[in-house]
Structure formats: structure tokens, C-alpha cells
PDB file of C-alpha atoms in Angstrom:
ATOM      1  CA  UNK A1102      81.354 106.903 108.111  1.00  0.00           C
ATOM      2  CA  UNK A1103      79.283 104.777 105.475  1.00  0.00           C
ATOM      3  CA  UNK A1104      79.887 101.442 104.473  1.00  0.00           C
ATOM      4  CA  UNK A1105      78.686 101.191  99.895  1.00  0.00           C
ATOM      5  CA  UNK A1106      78.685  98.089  98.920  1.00  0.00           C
ATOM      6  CA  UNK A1107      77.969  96.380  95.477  1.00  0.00           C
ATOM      7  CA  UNK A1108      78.763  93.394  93.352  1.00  0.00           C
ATOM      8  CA  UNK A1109      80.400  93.413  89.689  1.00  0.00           C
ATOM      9  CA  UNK A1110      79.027  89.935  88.063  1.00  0.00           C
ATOM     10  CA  UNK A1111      81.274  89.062  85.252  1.00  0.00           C
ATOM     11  CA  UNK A1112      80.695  86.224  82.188  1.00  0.00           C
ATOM     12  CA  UNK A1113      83.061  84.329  81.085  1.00  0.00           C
ATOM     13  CA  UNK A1114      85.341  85.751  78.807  1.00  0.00           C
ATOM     14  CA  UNK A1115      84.724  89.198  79.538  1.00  0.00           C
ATOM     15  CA  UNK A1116      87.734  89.574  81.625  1.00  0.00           C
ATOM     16  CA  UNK A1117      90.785  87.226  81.323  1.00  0.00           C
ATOM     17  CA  UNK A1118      92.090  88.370  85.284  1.00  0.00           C
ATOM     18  CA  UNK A1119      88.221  87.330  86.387  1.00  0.00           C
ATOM     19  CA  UNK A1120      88.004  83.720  84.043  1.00  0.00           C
ATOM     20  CA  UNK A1121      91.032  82.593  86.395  1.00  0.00           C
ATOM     21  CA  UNK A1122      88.953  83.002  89.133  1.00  0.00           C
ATOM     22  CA  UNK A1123      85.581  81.310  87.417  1.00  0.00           C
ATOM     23  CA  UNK A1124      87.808  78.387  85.891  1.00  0.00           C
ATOM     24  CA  UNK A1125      90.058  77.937  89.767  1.00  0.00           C
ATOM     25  CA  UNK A1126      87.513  77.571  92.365  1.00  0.00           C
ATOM     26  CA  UNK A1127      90.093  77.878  95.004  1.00  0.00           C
ATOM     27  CA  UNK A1128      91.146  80.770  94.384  1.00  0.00           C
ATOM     28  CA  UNK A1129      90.309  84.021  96.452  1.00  0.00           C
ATOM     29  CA  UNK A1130      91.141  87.779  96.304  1.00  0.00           C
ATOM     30  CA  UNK A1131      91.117  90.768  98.535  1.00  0.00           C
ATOM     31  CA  UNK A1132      92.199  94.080  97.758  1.00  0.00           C
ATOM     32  CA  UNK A1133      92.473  97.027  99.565  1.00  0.00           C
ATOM     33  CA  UNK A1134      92.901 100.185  97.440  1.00  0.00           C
ATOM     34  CA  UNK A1135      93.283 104.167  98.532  1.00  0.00           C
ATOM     35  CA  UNK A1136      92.915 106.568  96.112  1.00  0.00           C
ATOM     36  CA  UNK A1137      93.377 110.572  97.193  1.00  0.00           C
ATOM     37  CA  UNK A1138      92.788 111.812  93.742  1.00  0.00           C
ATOM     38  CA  UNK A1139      91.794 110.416  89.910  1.00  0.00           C
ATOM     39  CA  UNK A1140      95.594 110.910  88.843  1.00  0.00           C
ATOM     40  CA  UNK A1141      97.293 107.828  90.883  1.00  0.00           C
ATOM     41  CA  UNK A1142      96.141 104.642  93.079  1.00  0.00           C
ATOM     42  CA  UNK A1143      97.873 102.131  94.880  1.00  0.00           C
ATOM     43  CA  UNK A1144      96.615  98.678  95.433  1.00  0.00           C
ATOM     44  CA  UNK A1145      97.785  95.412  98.179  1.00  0.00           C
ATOM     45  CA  UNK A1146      96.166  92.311  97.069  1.00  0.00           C
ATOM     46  CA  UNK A1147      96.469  88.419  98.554  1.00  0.00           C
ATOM     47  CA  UNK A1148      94.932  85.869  96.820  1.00  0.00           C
ATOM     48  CA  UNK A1149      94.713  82.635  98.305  1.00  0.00           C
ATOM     49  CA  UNK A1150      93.963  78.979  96.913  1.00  0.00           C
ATOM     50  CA  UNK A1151      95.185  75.358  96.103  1.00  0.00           C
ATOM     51  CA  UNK A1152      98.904  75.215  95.111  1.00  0.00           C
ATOM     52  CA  UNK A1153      98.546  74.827  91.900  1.00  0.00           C
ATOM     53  CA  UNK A1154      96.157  77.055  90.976  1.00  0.00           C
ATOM     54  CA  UNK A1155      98.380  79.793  92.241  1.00  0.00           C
ATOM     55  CA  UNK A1156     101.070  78.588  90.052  1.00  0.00           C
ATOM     56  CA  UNK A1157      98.885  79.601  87.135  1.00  0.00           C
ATOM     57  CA  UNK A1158      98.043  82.790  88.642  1.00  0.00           C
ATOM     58  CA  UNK A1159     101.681  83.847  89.163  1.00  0.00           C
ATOM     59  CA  UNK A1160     102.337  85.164  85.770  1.00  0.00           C
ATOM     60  CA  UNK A1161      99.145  86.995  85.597  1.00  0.00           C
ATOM     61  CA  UNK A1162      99.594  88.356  89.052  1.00  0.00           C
ATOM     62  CA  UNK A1163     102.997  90.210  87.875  1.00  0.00           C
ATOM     63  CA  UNK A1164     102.405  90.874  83.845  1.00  0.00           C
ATOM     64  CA  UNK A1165     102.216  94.975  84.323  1.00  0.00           C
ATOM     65  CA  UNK A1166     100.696  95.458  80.877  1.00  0.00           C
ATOM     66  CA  UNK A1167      97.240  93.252  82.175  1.00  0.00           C
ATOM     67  CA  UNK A1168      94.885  95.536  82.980  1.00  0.00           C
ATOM     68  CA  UNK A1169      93.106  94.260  86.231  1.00  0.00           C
ATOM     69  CA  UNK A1170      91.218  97.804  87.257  1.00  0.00           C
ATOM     70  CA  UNK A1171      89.009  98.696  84.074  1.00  0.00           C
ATOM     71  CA  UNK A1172      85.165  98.129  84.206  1.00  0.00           C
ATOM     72  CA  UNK A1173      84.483  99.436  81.203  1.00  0.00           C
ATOM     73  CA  UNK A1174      86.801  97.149  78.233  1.00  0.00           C
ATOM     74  CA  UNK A1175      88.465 100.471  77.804  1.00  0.00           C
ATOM     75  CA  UNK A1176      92.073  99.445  78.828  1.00  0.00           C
ATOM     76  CA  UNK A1177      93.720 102.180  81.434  1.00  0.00           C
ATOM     77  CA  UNK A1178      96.252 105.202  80.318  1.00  0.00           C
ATOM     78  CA  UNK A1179      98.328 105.061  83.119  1.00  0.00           C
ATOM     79  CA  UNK A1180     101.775 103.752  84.640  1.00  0.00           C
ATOM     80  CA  UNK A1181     101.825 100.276  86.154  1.00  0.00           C
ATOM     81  CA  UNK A1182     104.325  98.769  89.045  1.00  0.00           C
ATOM     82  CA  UNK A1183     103.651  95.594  90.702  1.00  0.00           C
ATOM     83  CA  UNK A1184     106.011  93.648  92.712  1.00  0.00           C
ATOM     84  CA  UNK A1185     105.298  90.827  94.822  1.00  0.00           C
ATOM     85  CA  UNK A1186     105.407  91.195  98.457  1.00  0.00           C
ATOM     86  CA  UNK A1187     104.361  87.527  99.484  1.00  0.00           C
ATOM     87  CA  UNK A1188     104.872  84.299  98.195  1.00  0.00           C
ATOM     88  CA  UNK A1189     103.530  81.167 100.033  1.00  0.00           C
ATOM     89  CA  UNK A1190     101.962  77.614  99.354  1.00  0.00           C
ATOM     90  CA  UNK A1191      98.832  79.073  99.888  1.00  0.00           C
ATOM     91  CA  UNK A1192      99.084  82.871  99.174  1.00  0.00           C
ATOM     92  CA  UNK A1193     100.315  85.620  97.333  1.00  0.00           C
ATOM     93  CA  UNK A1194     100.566  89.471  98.287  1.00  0.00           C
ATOM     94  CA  UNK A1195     101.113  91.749  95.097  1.00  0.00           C
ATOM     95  CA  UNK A1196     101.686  95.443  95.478  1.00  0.00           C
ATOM     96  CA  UNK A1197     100.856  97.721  92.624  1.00  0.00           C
ATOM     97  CA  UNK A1198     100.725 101.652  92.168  1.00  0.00           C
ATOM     98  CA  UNK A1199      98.798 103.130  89.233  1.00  0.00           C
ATOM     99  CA  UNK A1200      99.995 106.367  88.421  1.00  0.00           C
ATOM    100  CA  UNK A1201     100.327 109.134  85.612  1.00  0.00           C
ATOM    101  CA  UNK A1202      96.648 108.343  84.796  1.00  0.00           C
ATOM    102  CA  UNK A1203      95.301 110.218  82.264  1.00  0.00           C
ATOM    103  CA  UNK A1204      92.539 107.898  81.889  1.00  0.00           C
ATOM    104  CA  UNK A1205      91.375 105.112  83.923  1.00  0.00           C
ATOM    105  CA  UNK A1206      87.794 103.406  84.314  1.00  0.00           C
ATOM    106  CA  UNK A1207      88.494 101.943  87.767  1.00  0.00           C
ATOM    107  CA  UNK A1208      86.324 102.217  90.346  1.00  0.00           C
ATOM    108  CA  UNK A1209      88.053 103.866  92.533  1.00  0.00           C
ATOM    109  CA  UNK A1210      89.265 106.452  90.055  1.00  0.00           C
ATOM    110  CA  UNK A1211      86.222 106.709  89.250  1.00  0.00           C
ATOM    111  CA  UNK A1212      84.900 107.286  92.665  1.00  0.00           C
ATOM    112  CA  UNK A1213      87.516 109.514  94.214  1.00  0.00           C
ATOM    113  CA  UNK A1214      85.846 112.408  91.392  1.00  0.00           C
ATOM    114  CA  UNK A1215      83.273 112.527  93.630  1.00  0.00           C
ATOM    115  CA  UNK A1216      84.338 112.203  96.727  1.00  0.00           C
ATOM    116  CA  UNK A1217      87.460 114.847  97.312  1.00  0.00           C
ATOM    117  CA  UNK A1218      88.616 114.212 100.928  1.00  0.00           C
ATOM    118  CA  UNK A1219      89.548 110.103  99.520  1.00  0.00           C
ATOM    119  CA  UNK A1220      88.092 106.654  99.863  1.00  0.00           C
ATOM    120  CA  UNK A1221      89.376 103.529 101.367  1.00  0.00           C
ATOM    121  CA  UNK A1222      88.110 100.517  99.299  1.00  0.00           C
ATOM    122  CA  UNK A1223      88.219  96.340  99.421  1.00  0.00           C
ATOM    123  CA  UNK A1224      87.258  94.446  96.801  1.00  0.00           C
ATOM    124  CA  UNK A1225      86.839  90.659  97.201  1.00  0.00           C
ATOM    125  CA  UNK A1226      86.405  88.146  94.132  1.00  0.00           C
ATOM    126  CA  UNK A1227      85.849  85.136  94.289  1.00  0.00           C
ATOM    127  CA  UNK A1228      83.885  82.766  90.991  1.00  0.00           C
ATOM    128  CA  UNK A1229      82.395  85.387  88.838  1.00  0.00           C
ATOM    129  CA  UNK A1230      82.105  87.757  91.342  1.00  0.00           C
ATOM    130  CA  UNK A1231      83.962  90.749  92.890  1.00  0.00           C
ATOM    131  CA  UNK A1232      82.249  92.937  96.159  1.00  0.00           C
ATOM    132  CA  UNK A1233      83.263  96.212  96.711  1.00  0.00           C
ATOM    133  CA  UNK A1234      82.874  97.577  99.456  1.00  0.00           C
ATOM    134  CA  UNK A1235      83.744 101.537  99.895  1.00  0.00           C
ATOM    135  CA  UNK A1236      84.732 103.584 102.823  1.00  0.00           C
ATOM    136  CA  UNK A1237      83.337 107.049 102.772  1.00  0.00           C
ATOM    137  CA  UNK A1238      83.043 109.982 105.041  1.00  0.00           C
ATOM    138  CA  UNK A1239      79.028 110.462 104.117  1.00  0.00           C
ATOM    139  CA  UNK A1240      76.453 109.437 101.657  1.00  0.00           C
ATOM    140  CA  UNK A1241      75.973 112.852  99.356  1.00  0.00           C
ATOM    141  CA  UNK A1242      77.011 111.462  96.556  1.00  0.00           C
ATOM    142  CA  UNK A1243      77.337 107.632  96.536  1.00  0.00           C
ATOM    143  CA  UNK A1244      74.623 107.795  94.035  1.00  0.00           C
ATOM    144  CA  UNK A1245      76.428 109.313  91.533  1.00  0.00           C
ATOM    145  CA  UNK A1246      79.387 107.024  91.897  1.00  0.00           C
ATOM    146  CA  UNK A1247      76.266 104.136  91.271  1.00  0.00           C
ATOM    147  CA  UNK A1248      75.000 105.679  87.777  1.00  0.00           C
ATOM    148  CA  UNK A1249      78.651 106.230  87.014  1.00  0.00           C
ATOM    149  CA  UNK A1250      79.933 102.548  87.566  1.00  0.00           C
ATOM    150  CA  UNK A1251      76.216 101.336  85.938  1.00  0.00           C
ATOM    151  CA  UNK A1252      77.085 103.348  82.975  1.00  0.00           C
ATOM    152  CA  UNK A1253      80.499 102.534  81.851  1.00  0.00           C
ATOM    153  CA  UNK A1254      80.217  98.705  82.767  1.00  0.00           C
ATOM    154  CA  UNK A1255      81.798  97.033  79.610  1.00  0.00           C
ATOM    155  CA  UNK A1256      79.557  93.820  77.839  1.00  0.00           C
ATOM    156  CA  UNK A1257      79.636  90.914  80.034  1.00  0.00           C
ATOM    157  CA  UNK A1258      79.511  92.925  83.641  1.00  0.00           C
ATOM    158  CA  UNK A1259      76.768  93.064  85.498  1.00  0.00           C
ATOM    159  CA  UNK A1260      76.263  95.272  88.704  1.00  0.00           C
ATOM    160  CA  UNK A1261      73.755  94.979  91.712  1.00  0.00           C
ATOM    161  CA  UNK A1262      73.528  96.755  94.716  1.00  0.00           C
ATOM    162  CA  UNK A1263      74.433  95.561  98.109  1.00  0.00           C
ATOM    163  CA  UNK A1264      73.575  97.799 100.558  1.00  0.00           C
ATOM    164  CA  UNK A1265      74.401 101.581 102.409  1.00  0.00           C
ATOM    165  CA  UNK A1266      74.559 101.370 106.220  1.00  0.00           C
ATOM    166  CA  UNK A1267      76.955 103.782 108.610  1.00  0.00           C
ATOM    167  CA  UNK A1268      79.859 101.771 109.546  1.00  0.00           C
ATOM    168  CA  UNK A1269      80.188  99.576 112.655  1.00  0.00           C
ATOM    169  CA  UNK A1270      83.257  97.620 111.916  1.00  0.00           C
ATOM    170  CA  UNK A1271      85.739  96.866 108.772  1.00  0.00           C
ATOM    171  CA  UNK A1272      87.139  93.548 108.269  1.00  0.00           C
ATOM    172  CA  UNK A1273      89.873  92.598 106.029  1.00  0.00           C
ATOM    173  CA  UNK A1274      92.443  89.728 106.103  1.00  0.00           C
ATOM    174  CA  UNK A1275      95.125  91.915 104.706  1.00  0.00           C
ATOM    175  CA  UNK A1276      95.084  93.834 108.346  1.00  0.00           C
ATOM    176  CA  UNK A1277      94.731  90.729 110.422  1.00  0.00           C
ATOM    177  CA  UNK A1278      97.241  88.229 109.756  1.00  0.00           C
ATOM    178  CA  UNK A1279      95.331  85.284 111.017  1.00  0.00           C
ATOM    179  CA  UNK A1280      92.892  86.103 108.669  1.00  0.00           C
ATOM    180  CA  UNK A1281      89.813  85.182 111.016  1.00  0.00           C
ATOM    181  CA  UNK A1282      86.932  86.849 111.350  1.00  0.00           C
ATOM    182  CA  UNK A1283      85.378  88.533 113.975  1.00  0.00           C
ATOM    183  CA  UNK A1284      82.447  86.477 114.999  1.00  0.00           C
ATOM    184  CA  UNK A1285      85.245  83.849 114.420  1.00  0.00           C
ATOM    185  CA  UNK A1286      87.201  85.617 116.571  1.00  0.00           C
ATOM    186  CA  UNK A1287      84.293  86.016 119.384  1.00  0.00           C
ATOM    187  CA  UNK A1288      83.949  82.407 119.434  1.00  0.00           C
ATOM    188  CA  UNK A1289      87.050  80.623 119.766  1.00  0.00           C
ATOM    189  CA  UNK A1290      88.086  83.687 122.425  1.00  0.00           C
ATOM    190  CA  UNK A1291      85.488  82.557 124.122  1.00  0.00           C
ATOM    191  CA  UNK A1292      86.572  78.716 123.793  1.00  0.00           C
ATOM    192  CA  UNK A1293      89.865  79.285 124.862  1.00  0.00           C
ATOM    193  CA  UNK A1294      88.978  81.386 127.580  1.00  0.00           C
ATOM    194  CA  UNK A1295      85.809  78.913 129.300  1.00  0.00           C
ATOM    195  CA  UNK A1296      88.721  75.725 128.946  1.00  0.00           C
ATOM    196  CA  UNK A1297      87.148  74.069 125.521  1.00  0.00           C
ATOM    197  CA  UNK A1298      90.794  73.112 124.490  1.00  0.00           C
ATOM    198  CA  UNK A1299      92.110  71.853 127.839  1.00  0.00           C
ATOM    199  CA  UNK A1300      92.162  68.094 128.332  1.00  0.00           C
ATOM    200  CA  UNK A1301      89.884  67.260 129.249  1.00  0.00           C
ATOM    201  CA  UNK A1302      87.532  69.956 128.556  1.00  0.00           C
ATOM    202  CA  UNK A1303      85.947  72.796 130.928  1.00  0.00           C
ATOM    203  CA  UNK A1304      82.924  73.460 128.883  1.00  0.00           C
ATOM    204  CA  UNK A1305      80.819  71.110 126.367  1.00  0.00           C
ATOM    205  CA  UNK A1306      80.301  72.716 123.120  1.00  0.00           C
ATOM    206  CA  UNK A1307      76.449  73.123 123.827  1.00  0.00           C
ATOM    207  CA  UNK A1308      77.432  74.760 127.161  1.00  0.00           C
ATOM    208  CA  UNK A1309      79.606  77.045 124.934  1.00  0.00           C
ATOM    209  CA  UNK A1310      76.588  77.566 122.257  1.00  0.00           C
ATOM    210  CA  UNK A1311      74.350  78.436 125.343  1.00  0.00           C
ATOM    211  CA  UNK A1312      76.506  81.130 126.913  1.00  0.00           C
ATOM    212  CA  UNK A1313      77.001  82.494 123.671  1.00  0.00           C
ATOM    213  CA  UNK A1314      73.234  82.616 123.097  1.00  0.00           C
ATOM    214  CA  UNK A1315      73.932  80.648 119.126  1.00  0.00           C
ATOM    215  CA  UNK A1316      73.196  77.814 118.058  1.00  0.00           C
ATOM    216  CA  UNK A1317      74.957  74.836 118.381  1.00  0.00           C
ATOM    217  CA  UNK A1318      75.916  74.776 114.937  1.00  0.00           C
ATOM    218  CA  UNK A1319      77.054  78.097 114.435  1.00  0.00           C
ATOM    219  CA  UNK A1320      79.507  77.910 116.960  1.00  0.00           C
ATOM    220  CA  UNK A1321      80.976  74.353 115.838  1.00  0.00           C
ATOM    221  CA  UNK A1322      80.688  75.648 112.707  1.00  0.00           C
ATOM    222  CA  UNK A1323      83.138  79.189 113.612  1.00  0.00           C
ATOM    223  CA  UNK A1324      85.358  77.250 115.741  1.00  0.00           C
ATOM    224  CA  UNK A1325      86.275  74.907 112.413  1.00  0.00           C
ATOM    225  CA  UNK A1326      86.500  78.442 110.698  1.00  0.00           C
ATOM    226  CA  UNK A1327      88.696  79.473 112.996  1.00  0.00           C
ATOM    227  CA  UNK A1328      90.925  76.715 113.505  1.00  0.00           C
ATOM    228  CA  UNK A1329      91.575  75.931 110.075  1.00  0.00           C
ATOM    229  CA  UNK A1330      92.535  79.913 109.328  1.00  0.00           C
ATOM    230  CA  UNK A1331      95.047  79.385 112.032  1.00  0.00           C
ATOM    231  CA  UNK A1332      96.237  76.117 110.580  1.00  0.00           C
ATOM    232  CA  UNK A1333      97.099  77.045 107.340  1.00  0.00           C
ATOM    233  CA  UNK A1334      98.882  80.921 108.663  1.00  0.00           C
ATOM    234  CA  UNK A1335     101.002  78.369 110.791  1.00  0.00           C
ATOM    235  CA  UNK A1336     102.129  76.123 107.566  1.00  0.00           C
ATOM    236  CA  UNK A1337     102.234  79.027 105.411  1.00  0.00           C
ATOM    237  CA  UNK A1338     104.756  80.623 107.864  1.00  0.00           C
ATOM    238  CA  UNK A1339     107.844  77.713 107.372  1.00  0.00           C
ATOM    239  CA  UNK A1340     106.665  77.271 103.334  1.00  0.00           C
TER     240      UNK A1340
END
């Protein structure tokens, strides 16, 4: 399996889902989208942020005749359903399915042409910018997929390549509810585990580092990480 990731750059003004994003800095997306042929797609997206910058999102989030999915300014010919699966202080979860396309210049309609046995994809946006990251079997043709996307990139978009590696793991908060991630993870198992919570504590936190073979830093620096991403899932559960 092969991880293809890129970036999609976008000005302001050139997409009015994106300027949300530029204008909010709080705000952050992921997206996980499967896509088994160029006809239909279904996507699950949470977007987190500030309170009231997801109160501005909301209408934007549900309006089923914004098209969120084109690259190229050419506006999709296809069926749109969205319905909101989440609501919170902090986060929303949005289910849509794209179908009846007859045309469609999203990327992973775009993609799945060249890649028959499907793709898994995430997309995360955050500013200006939105990562892709795509899940394929091999490498053939991931180059055609790049001229595609390069080509049909409307005025205003910008795309640069990542990088191409075989796959060694796939994160995404949308399948781990804590939302941490796995060197997050790594760390404060290990804290919990070596007594760094009890009272008082088992282990310093350069004791900690040291086993660990990190810096000092880094692991004071996942362990905030951490905590805080279990913080907020606990509020967000009774808001």
C-alpha cells in the first residue's frame, strides 16, 4: 500500500468553503472520502474550532447546492445529501453522498479513473491549505492522477507535492475518538504506565524523556497535546 500525498494552496476568494477557513483560524477539517467508481462518493467530515466560528460555519456546512469537491471552478453535475451527524461546542460531523455524477472535478472522482480496485482518501484543511493524502494499492499510476489534478486546478489553486512512501500507519481523528495522535499516544501510555500522574509522581519528566530516548521538550510538549485532546472529547461529550 502507498501513502500520495499533496497540498491544494488556495487564495482568497477563490473558494468561498476555503475563505472560512483563511478568515477563522480556529477552524479545522478532516475528511475521509471512498470512492469505488467516478459515478458516486461519499464523504464524513468534522471540523473543529472556537464556538463561534462554528456557528458561522453551520449554514455552509449543510447548504447542499455549495459545491465543496470541485478543483477546477467548474461546479459538479451530480446529486448532493448532507446531514449532520455531530453537533458539539467544539465540533461538527457532516455526512454527505455525491451521487448521479455525470460530471465532477473532485479529486477523488478524479482519481478513482485511474485507479479501478478504489481509493481511501483524507483531506485536512486548515488556513489556505487542504492535504490530501491518498490510499492506494500501488504506485502505477499516481502520476497520472498528478498531471490530472495539475491540469484542471481552477485560478487561485495552487498544488505541490508532498511525498510517495509505502504505508506504515494511517492516522485520522474521525477513527479515533480521542483524536490523539500516535506519538501522542506513545507518550502519555508511557506516562501513565511509569506513574507520571500518581501523586506524587513515579518518574520525573526528564526520566520519562530519557527512557523514551526524546527530548525533554518533545515529550512535555506531546503530553500537553495529549491532555488537552482528552480535555476537550470529555467537555464535548455533556455539551
Amino acid at each position: 500500500m502507498y501513502d500520495f500525498s499533496f497540498t491544494i494552496t488556495y487564495d482568497t476568494g477563490a473558494d468561498e468553503y476555503t475563505d472560512q477557513f483563511i478568515d477563522r483560524e480556529s477552524l479545522r477539517s478532516e475528511a475521509l472520502y471512498a470512492c469505488l467508481d467516478p459515478s458516486k462518493m461519499w464523504v464524513l467530515e468534522l471540523v473543529t474550532g472556537d464556538p463561534e466560528d462554528l456557528t458561522a460555519l453551520d449554514e455552509l456546512l449543510l447548504d447542499e447546492s455549495l459545491d465543496r469537491y470541485s478543483v477546477s471552478g467548474r461546479s459538479c453535475e451530480a446529486t448532493r445529501h448532507t446531514s449532520q451527524i455531530t453537533e458539539k461546542n467544539r465540533q461538527r460531523m457532516t455526512y454527505t453522498y455525491v451521487s448521479d455524477v455525470s460530471y465532477c472535478d473532485a479529486i477523488p472522482l478524479i482519481a478513482v479513473k485511474y485507479f479501478t480496485d478504489g481509493l481511501l482518501f483524507r483531506q485536512t484543511r486548515s488556513g489556505e491549505t487542504a492535504q490530501w493524502h491518498i490510499l492506494v494499492q500501488d504506485d502505477e499510476n499516481v502520476g497520472m492522477v498528478y498531471d490530472t489534478v495539475s491540469g484542471r486546478l481552477a485560478d487561485g489553486l495552487q498544488f505541490s507535492f508532498d511525498y510517495l512512501t509505502e504505508l506504515d500507519q494511517w492516522e485520522s481523528r474521525l477513527l479515533s475518538p480521542s483524536g490523539i495522535r500516535a506519538e501522542q499516544r506513545e507518550v502519555l501510555t508511557a506516562a501513565v504506565n511509569r506513574g507520571y500522574f500518581e501523586t506524587p509522581r513515579e518518574i520525573t519528566l526528564d526520566e520519562l524523556a530519557a527512557e523514551l530516548e526524546l527530548p525533554r521538550s518533545t515529550v512535555s510538549y506531546r503530553l500537553r497535546r495529549a491532555t488537552a485532546e482528552l480535555a476537550k472529547a470529555f467537555v464535548d461529550q455533556d455539551l
